[in-house]
mmCIF file of C-alpha atoms in Angstrom:
data_model
loop_
_atom_site.group_PDB
_atom_site.id
_atom_site.type_symbol
_atom_site.label_atom_id
_atom_site.label_comp_id
_atom_site.label_asym_id
_atom_site.label_seq_id
_atom_site.Cartn_x
_atom_site.Cartn_y
_atom_site.Cartn_z
ATOM 1 C CA MET A 1 0.000 0.000 0.000
ATOM 2 C CA PRO A 2 1.152 3.571 -0.626
ATOM 3 C CA ASN A 3 2.579 6.223 1.662
ATOM 4 C CA ALA A 4 0.324 9.220 2.255
ATOM 5 C CA VAL A 5 0.748 12.692 3.727
ATOM 6 C CA ILE A 6 -2.039 14.922 5.064
ATOM 7 C CA LEU A 7 -0.986 18.534 4.629
ATOM 8 C CA ASP A 8 -3.704 20.374 6.579
ATOM 9 C CA ALA A 9 -5.396 17.996 8.998
ATOM 10 C CA GLN A 10 -6.454 20.939 11.146
ATOM 11 C CA SER A 11 -9.051 21.783 8.484
ATOM 12 C CA LEU A 12 -11.008 18.699 9.554
ATOM 13 C CA GLY A 13 -11.437 20.143 13.021
ATOM 14 C CA PRO A 14 -11.113 18.441 16.408
ATOM 15 C CA ASP A 15 -12.068 14.906 17.419
ATOM 16 C CA ILE A 16 -11.994 13.345 13.952
ATOM 17 C CA ASP A 17 -10.941 9.688 13.665
ATOM 18 C CA LEU A 18 -8.495 9.079 10.812
ATOM 19 C CA THR A 19 -8.503 5.294 11.186
ATOM 20 C CA ALA A 20 -10.241 4.707 7.843
ATOM 21 C CA ILE A 21 -7.452 6.520 5.990
ATOM 22 C CA ARG A 22 -4.713 4.867 8.058
ATOM 23 C CA ASN A 23 -6.137 1.465 7.115
ATOM 24 C CA ALA A 24 -5.988 2.333 3.421
ATOM 25 C CA VAL A 25 -2.278 3.241 3.319
ATOM 26 C CA THR A 26 1.052 1.831 4.500
ATOM 27 C CA HIS A 27 2.066 4.951 6.405
ATOM 28 C CA LEU A 28 0.206 8.183 7.128
ATOM 29 C CA GLU A 29 2.183 11.320 7.943
ATOM 30 C CA ILE A 30 0.043 14.081 9.427
ATOM 31 C CA HIS A 31 0.685 17.823 9.366
ATOM 32 C CA GLN A 32 -1.820 20.205 10.915
ATOM 33 C CA GLN A 33 -1.019 23.060 8.507
ATOM 34 C CA SER A 34 1.274 23.500 5.513
ATOM 35 C CA THR A 35 2.265 26.250 3.140
ATOM 36 C CA THR A 36 2.816 25.463 -0.534
ATOM 37 C CA THR A 37 6.568 25.612 0.066
ATOM 38 C CA GLN A 38 6.282 23.188 2.973
ATOM 39 C CA ALA A 39 4.105 20.931 0.836
ATOM 40 C CA ARG A 40 6.958 20.500 -1.642
ATOM 41 C CA GLU A 41 9.235 19.301 1.164
ATOM 42 C CA ARG A 42 6.671 17.110 2.886
ATOM 43 C CA LEU A 43 5.472 15.345 -0.265
ATOM 44 C CA VAL A 44 8.881 14.436 -1.687
ATOM 45 C CA GLU A 45 8.500 10.728 -0.967
ATOM 46 C CA ALA A 46 4.704 10.577 -0.824
ATOM 47 C CA GLU A 47 2.584 8.713 -3.337
ATOM 48 C CA ILE A 48 -0.622 10.279 -2.014
ATOM 49 C CA ALA A 49 -1.190 13.887 -0.993
ATOM 50 C CA ILE A 50 -4.258 14.490 1.164
ATOM 51 C CA VAL A 51 -5.151 18.142 1.183
ATOM 52 C CA ASN A 52 -8.024 20.502 1.803
ATOM 53 C CA LYS A 53 -7.042 24.072 0.960
ATOM 54 C CA VAL A 54 -3.247 24.020 0.492
ATOM 55 C CA LYS A 55 -2.405 25.207 -3.017
ATOM 56 C CA LEU A 56 -0.627 22.628 -5.167
ATOM 57 C CA ASP A 57 0.467 24.558 -8.238
ATOM 58 C CA ALA A 58 2.301 23.468 -11.379
ATOM 59 C CA ASP A 59 5.760 24.257 -9.953
ATOM 60 C CA THR A 60 5.056 22.176 -6.864
ATOM 61 C CA LEU A 61 3.697 19.182 -8.776
ATOM 62 C CA ALA A 62 6.687 19.231 -11.132
ATOM 63 C CA GLN A 63 8.983 18.652 -8.128
ATOM 64 C CA LEU A 64 7.123 15.583 -6.846
ATOM 65 C CA PRO A 65 8.009 12.609 -9.070
ATOM 66 C CA SER A 66 6.668 10.043 -6.569
ATOM 67 C CA LEU A 67 3.221 11.623 -6.308
ATOM 68 C CA ARG A 68 0.460 9.585 -7.949
ATOM 69 C CA LEU A 69 -2.752 10.705 -6.253
ATOM 70 C CA ILE A 70 -4.134 13.881 -4.728
ATOM 71 C CA CYS A 71 -7.120 13.391 -2.427
ATOM 72 C CA VAL A 72 -8.937 16.652 -1.748
ATOM 73 C CA LEU A 73 -10.848 16.762 1.543
ATOM 74 C CA ALA A 74 -13.551 18.895 -0.063
ATOM 75 C CA THR A 75 -15.616 19.235 -3.216
ATOM 76 C CA GLY A 76 -13.874 22.275 -4.716
ATOM 77 C CA LEU A 77 -10.642 21.764 -6.652
ATOM 78 C CA ASN A 78 -9.629 25.401 -7.121
ATOM 79 C CA ASN A 79 -6.378 24.917 -5.175
ATOM 80 C CA ILE A 80 -5.090 22.152 -7.463
ATOM 81 C CA ASP A 81 -3.539 22.812 -10.882
ATOM 82 C CA LEU A 82 -5.541 20.117 -12.652
ATOM 83 C CA GLU A 83 -3.770 20.503 -15.989
ATOM 84 C CA ALA A 84 -0.381 20.070 -14.366
ATOM 85 C CA ALA A 85 -1.630 17.058 -12.405
ATOM 86 C CA LYS A 86 -2.860 15.459 -15.613
ATOM 87 C CA ALA A 87 0.436 16.192 -17.363
ATOM 88 C CA HIS A 88 2.339 14.433 -14.573
ATOM 89 C CA ASN A 89 -0.097 11.494 -14.516
ATOM 90 C CA ILE A 90 -1.333 12.378 -11.027
ATOM 91 C CA ALA A 91 -4.923 11.380 -10.334
ATOM 92 C CA VAL A 92 -7.104 13.875 -8.449
ATOM 93 C CA LYS A 93 -10.118 12.797 -6.403
ATOM 94 C CA ASN A 94 -12.447 14.944 -4.337
ATOM 95 C CA VAL A 95 -15.373 14.210 -2.016
ATOM 96 C CA SER A 96 -18.959 15.287 -2.524
ATOM 97 C CA ALA A 97 -22.271 14.978 -0.723
ATOM 98 C CA TYR A 98 -20.442 14.476 2.591
ATOM 99 C CA GLY A 99 -22.216 17.397 4.233
ATOM 100 C CA THR A 100 -25.638 17.404 2.594
ATOM 101 C CA ALA A 101 -27.523 17.175 5.885
ATOM 102 C CA SER A 102 -25.194 19.652 7.600
ATOM 103 C CA VAL A 103 -25.249 22.343 4.885
ATOM 104 C CA SER A 104 -28.971 22.026 4.184
ATOM 105 C CA GLN A 105 -29.668 22.397 7.920
ATOM 106 C CA HIS A 106 -27.499 25.529 8.012
ATOM 107 C CA THR A 107 -29.202 26.919 4.907
ATOM 108 C CA LEU A 108 -32.642 26.520 6.464
ATOM 109 C CA MET A 109 -31.369 28.065 9.693
ATOM 110 C CA LEU A 110 -30.272 31.166 7.782
ATOM 111 C CA MET A 111 -33.531 31.273 5.826
ATOM 112 C CA LEU A 112 -35.652 30.991 8.977
ATOM 113 C CA SER A 113 -33.532 33.540 10.836
ATOM 114 C CA LEU A 114 -33.940 36.097 8.060
ATOM 115 C CA ALA A 115 -37.659 35.384 7.732
ATOM 116 C CA ASN A 116 -38.154 35.972 11.453
ATOM 117 C CA ARG A 117 -35.857 39.020 11.506
ATOM 118 C CA LEU A 118 -33.710 37.388 14.155
ATOM 119 C CA PRO A 119 -30.756 39.805 13.732
ATOM 120 C CA ARG A 120 -33.029 42.804 14.256
ATOM 121 C CA TYR A 121 -34.867 41.443 17.278
ATOM 122 C CA GLN A 122 -31.687 40.189 18.932
ATOM 123 C CA ALA A 123 -30.227 43.674 18.556
ATOM 124 C CA ASP A 124 -33.401 45.229 19.988
ATOM 125 C CA ILE A 125 -33.237 42.999 23.060
ATOM 126 C CA ALA A 126 -29.557 43.803 23.537
ATOM 127 C CA ASP A 127 -30.504 47.499 23.386
ATOM 128 C CA GLY A 128 -33.191 47.030 26.053
ATOM 129 C CA LYS A 129 -36.147 47.771 23.783
ATOM 130 C CA TRP A 130 -38.205 44.784 24.940
ATOM 131 C CA GLN A 131 -37.381 45.468 28.549
ATOM 132 C CA ASP A 132 -38.606 49.057 28.198
ATOM 133 C CA SER A 133 -41.640 48.235 26.050
ATOM 134 C CA ASP A 134 -45.164 49.237 27.114
ATOM 135 C CA PHE A 135 -46.466 46.132 25.350
ATOM 136 C CA PHE A 136 -45.745 42.430 25.986
ATOM 137 C CA CYS A 137 -44.010 41.870 22.626
ATOM 138 C CA LEU A 138 -42.031 43.710 19.949
ATOM 139 C CA GLN A 139 -43.501 43.995 16.445
ATOM 140 C CA GLU A 140 -41.385 46.677 14.828
ATOM 141 C CA HIS A 141 -39.863 44.363 12.200
ATOM 142 C CA PRO A 142 -42.564 42.477 10.242
ATOM 143 C CA THR A 143 -41.641 38.826 9.795
ATOM 144 C CA LEU A 144 -42.197 36.645 6.744
ATOM 145 C CA GLN A 145 -44.310 33.496 6.912
ATOM 146 C CA LEU A 146 -42.564 31.000 4.652
ATOM 147 C CA SER A 147 -45.645 28.874 3.990
ATOM 148 C CA GLY A 148 -46.945 29.671 0.526
ATOM 149 C CA LYS A 149 -43.922 31.755 -0.411
ATOM 150 C CA GLN A 150 -41.864 31.282 -3.567
ATOM 151 C CA LEU A 151 -38.368 29.834 -3.103
ATOM 152 C CA VAL A 152 -36.100 30.050 -6.141
ATOM 153 C CA MET A 153 -33.217 27.606 -6.089
ATOM 154 C CA VAL A 154 -30.081 28.000 -8.200
ATOM 155 C CA GLY A 155 -28.473 24.557 -8.271
ATOM 156 C CA GLN A 156 -30.347 21.248 -8.366
ATOM 157 C CA GLY A 157 -27.665 18.860 -7.181
ATOM 158 C CA GLU A 158 -27.961 16.701 -4.102
ATOM 159 C CA LEU A 159 -27.640 19.659 -1.757
ATOM 160 C CA GLY A 160 -30.052 21.915 -3.611
ATOM 161 C CA SER A 161 -32.569 19.091 -3.822
ATOM 162 C CA GLU A 162 -32.360 18.456 -0.068
ATOM 163 C CA VAL A 163 -32.822 22.156 0.749
ATOM 164 C CA ALA A 164 -35.870 22.140 -1.530
ATOM 165 C CA ARG A 165 -37.291 19.110 0.291
ATOM 166 C CA LEU A 166 -36.875 20.782 3.668
ATOM 167 C CA ALA A 167 -38.358 24.051 2.415
ATOM 168 C CA GLU A 168 -41.400 22.216 1.075
ATOM 169 C CA ALA A 169 -41.964 20.904 4.600
ATOM 170 C CA PHE A 170 -42.540 24.537 5.576
ATOM 171 C CA GLY A 171 -45.093 24.846 2.790
ATOM 172 C CA MET A 172 -42.881 26.809 0.400
ATOM 173 C CA GLN A 173 -43.384 26.682 -3.363
ATOM 174 C CA VAL A 174 -40.006 25.672 -4.798
ATOM 175 C CA THR A 175 -38.822 26.377 -8.337
ATOM 176 C CA PHE A 176 -35.388 25.526 -9.706
ATOM 177 C CA ALA A 177 -33.837 28.063 -12.053
ATOM 178 C CA ALA A 178 -32.118 27.096 -15.288
ATOM 179 C CA ARG A 179 -28.392 26.550 -15.088
ATOM 180 C CA PRO A 180 -26.736 29.983 -15.441
ATOM 181 C CA GLY A 181 -25.053 30.310 -18.829
ATOM 182 C CA ASN A 182 -27.080 27.441 -20.299
ATOM 183 C CA GLU A 183 -30.570 28.937 -20.226
ATOM 184 C CA HIS A 184 -31.243 28.300 -23.932
ATOM 185 C CA ASN A 185 -30.713 24.554 -23.513
ATOM 186 C CA ASP A 186 -32.581 24.272 -20.212
ATOM 187 C CA GLN A 187 -36.306 23.728 -19.907
ATOM 188 C CA ARG A 188 -36.406 25.274 -16.458
ATOM 189 C CA PRO A 189 -37.258 29.009 -16.221
ATOM 190 C CA SER A 190 -34.353 31.418 -16.078
ATOM 191 C CA LEU A 191 -33.381 33.311 -12.951
ATOM 192 C CA ASP A 192 -34.399 36.541 -14.688
ATOM 193 C CA GLU A 193 -37.894 35.145 -15.252
ATOM 194 C CA LEU A 194 -38.234 33.989 -11.657
ATOM 195 C CA LEU A 195 -36.619 36.912 -9.856
ATOM 196 C CA PRO A 196 -39.543 39.407 -9.817
ATOM 197 C CA THR A 197 -41.829 36.972 -7.953
ATOM 198 C CA ALA A 198 -39.215 35.316 -5.730
ATOM 199 C CA ASP A 199 -39.638 35.615 -1.976
ATOM 200 C CA VAL A 200 -36.416 33.750 -1.189
ATOM 201 C CA ILE A 201 -33.400 32.853 -3.339
ATOM 202 C CA SER A 202 -31.016 30.126 -2.188
ATOM 203 C CA LEU A 203 -27.751 29.539 -4.039
ATOM 204 C CA HIS A 204 -26.224 26.075 -4.403
ATOM 205 C CA CYS A 205 -24.199 26.385 -7.613
ATOM 206 C CA PRO A 206 -20.454 26.502 -8.347
ATOM 207 C CA LEU A 207 -18.594 29.754 -8.848
ATOM 208 C CA ASN A 208 -17.594 30.138 -12.491
ATOM 209 C CA GLU A 209 -17.734 32.731 -15.266
ATOM 210 C CA ALA A 210 -21.487 32.258 -15.643
ATOM 211 C CA THR A 211 -22.251 32.592 -11.918
ATOM 212 C CA LYS A 212 -19.800 35.299 -10.778
ATOM 213 C CA HIS A 213 -21.936 38.184 -9.509
ATOM 214 C CA LEU A 214 -25.041 36.310 -10.641
ATOM 215 C CA LEU A 215 -27.033 38.466 -8.254
ATOM 216 C CA ASN A 216 -25.778 41.902 -9.245
ATOM 217 C CA LYS A 217 -27.100 45.444 -9.010
ATOM 218 C CA GLU A 218 -29.203 45.115 -12.152
ATOM 219 C CA ARG A 219 -30.884 41.893 -11.085
ATOM 220 C CA LEU A 220 -31.405 43.059 -7.504
ATOM 221 C CA ALA A 221 -33.278 46.078 -8.889
ATOM 222 C CA LYS A 222 -35.909 43.654 -10.227
ATOM 223 C CA ALA A 223 -36.465 41.956 -6.873
ATOM 224 C CA LYS A 224 -39.259 42.369 -4.381
ATOM 225 C CA PRO A 225 -38.264 44.669 -1.511
ATOM 226 C CA SER A 226 -39.008 41.729 0.788
ATOM 227 C CA LEU A 227 -36.658 39.296 -1.009
ATOM 228 C CA LEU A 228 -34.429 37.160 1.220
ATOM 229 C CA ILE A 229 -31.107 35.914 -0.204
ATOM 230 C CA VAL A 230 -29.124 32.991 1.204
ATOM 231 C CA ASN A 231 -25.707 31.990 -0.102
ATOM 232 C CA CYS A 232 -24.107 28.792 1.213
ATOM 233 C CA ALA A 233 -22.310 28.099 -2.073
ATOM 234 C CA ARG A 234 -19.316 30.317 -2.899
ATOM 235 C CA GLY A 235 -18.421 33.925 -2.200
ATOM 236 C CA GLY A 236 -18.708 36.122 -5.268
ATOM 237 C CA ILE A 237 -21.826 34.487 -6.697
ATOM 238 C CA ILE A 238 -23.526 37.474 -5.123
ATOM 239 C CA ASP A 239 -22.126 40.937 -5.692
ATOM 240 C CA GLU A 240 -21.989 41.466 -1.944
ATOM 241 C CA VAL A 241 -21.394 45.219 -2.211
ATOM 242 C CA ALA A 242 -24.472 45.675 -4.410
ATOM 243 C CA ALA A 243 -26.520 43.400 -2.137
ATOM 244 C CA LEU A 244 -25.456 45.353 0.941
ATOM 245 C CA GLU A 245 -26.464 48.614 -0.728
ATOM 246 C CA ALA A 246 -29.840 47.111 -1.677
ATOM 247 C CA LEU A 247 -30.337 45.929 1.916
ATOM 248 C CA ARG A 248 -29.469 49.351 3.325
ATOM 249 C CA ASN A 249 -31.879 51.017 0.902
ATOM 250 C CA GLY A 250 -34.713 48.634 1.693
ATOM 251 C CA ASP A 251 -34.658 47.192 -1.821
ATOM 252 C CA ILE A 252 -34.302 43.631 -0.445
ATOM 253 C CA GLY A 253 -35.477 42.246 2.868
ATOM 254 C CA GLY A 254 -32.553 40.182 4.096
ATOM 255 C CA LEU A 255 -29.147 38.752 3.270
ATOM 256 C CA ALA A 256 -27.363 35.759 4.793
ATOM 257 C CA VAL A 257 -24.033 34.358 3.602
ATOM 258 C CA ASP A 258 -21.794 31.554 4.815
ATOM 259 C CA VAL A 259 -19.102 32.396 2.263
ATOM 260 C CA LEU A 260 -17.060 35.386 1.141
ATOM 261 C CA PRO A 261 -14.822 35.856 -1.930
ATOM 262 C CA THR A 262 -11.611 35.658 0.139
ATOM 263 C CA GLU A 263 -11.433 33.321 3.113
ATOM 264 C CA PRO A 264 -10.441 33.964 5.777
ATOM 265 C CA PRO A 265 -11.268 37.647 5.145
ATOM 266 C CA LYS A 266 -8.057 39.000 6.671
ATOM 267 C CA ASP A 267 -8.391 42.300 4.805
ATOM 268 C CA GLY A 268 -11.994 42.738 5.892
ATOM 269 C CA HIS A 269 -15.161 42.927 3.843
ATOM 270 C CA PRO A 270 -18.061 45.422 3.604
ATOM 271 C CA LEU A 271 -20.509 42.894 5.109
ATOM 272 C CA LEU A 272 -18.236 42.454 8.117
ATOM 273 C CA ASP A 273 -17.883 46.215 8.454
ATOM 274 C CA ALA A 274 -21.681 46.529 8.558
ATOM 275 C CA LEU A 275 -21.878 43.935 11.333
ATOM 276 C CA ALA A 276 -19.063 45.550 13.287
ATOM 277 C CA LYS A 277 -20.875 48.887 13.160
ATOM 278 C CA ALA A 278 -24.062 47.170 14.354
ATOM 279 C CA GLU A 279 -26.013 48.645 11.479
ATOM 280 C CA PRO A 280 -29.763 47.974 11.819
ATOM 281 C CA LEU A 281 -29.887 45.384 9.035
ATOM 282 C CA ASN A 282 -31.418 41.953 8.523
ATOM 283 C CA LEU A 283 -27.949 40.609 7.820
ATOM 284 C CA ILE A 284 -26.198 37.388 8.844
ATOM 285 C CA VAL A 285 -22.637 36.277 8.084
ATOM 286 C CA THR A 286 -21.419 32.870 9.235
ATOM 287 C CA PRO A 287 -17.742 31.795 8.924
ATOM 288 C CA HIS A 288 -17.994 29.153 6.161
ATOM 289 C CA ASN A 289 -19.068 26.606 8.752
ATOM 290 C CA ALA A 290 -22.272 25.206 7.263
ATOM 291 C CA TRP A 291 -20.415 21.928 6.672
ATOM 292 C CA ILE A 292 -18.792 21.399 10.066
ATOM 293 C CA THR A 293 -21.052 19.006 11.949
ATOM 294 C CA PRO A 294 -18.975 16.117 13.331
ATOM 295 C CA GLU A 295 -20.959 13.715 11.166
ATOM 296 C CA ALA A 296 -20.096 15.601 7.987
ATOM 297 C CA ARG A 297 -16.409 15.904 8.865
ATOM 298 C CA GLN A 298 -16.193 12.216 9.664
ATOM 299 C CA ASN A 299 -17.899 11.458 6.342
ATOM 300 C CA ILE A 300 -15.009 13.217 4.590
ATOM 301 C CA VAL A 301 -12.538 10.785 6.136
ATOM 302 C CA GLY A 302 -14.560 7.754 5.078
ATOM 303 C CA LEU A 303 -15.091 9.022 1.535
ATOM 304 C CA THR A 304 -11.384 9.856 1.213
ATOM 305 C CA ALA A 305 -10.472 6.315 2.268
ATOM 306 C CA ASP A 306 -12.920 5.052 -0.361
ATOM 307 C CA ASN A 307 -11.184 7.250 -2.954
ATOM 308 C CA ILE A 308 -7.785 5.788 -2.049
ATOM 309 C CA ARG A 309 -9.048 2.218 -2.340
ATOM 310 C CA ALA A 310 -10.803 2.971 -5.649
ATOM 311 C CA TRP A 311 -7.585 4.493 -7.040
ATOM 312 C CA GLN A 312 -5.593 1.447 -5.983
ATOM 313 C CA THR A 313 -8.080 -0.787 -7.774
ATOM 314 C CA GLU A 314 -7.952 1.383 -10.907
ATOM 315 C CA ALA A 315 -4.160 1.507 -10.852
ATOM 316 C CA HIS A 316 -3.928 -2.272 -10.780
#
């Protein structure tokens, strides 16, 4: 069996059992974090690189003659130079559907929180408005009953389909939009057709040329002022600056994102600035943690072990 090196085990979080991967290889070397430069040193004798977000570029792959397989502990492959891997006869395998229950749960949490104006009411309580009220409840921020409302989904994969199923349990009317960039060959209605009547939009599509800033200033201008937007896909699918402006102006009703264009956002971001200033907005930002239930993280380990065994079978 081959030798394997995990470059960024810390990305799996605490209390994760790596036994399934250990049982699939001869030796497993574990590093909690690695830079690309460190990856070159640590993978010199490895046949398998196991990586989440460490960048393995063409220069790095060219210096690793023993490497035969890259196992990505995620669905996205943006950090791997796939052309270079192919040129060096290095197989690349990712994992998918490991966090369907986790991410769909998080998506519904964001949707429900926006619908019930949770950010606004939490801020009001912190400010003492309920405590000082003459009435037994606060009603300043009208909430949205999801039953009977129109949910537009962009992305009909396993995750999008599960979010739709959960939303239907709340009585929502769910419509999937045509694949962005392929509207002419898709029988489903386009996002532009659906946008004016949408009550909620939930994004579950990849980030590519067709989806970058899919929800931009022009499209947001066509939306209902009560529209809620949830993005648990990739940062940049929404033009976050335009969406923030629309939210401030009352042109949309709520915005919740689990992703930003640069992660971690070390140089800041306008959405984070708005939260830091405690602006009175129906706005939620979560730190790309929709996927992090222990069950989902453990699934990644099992699926990665499956990928290693499948590669060994294919190689022989």
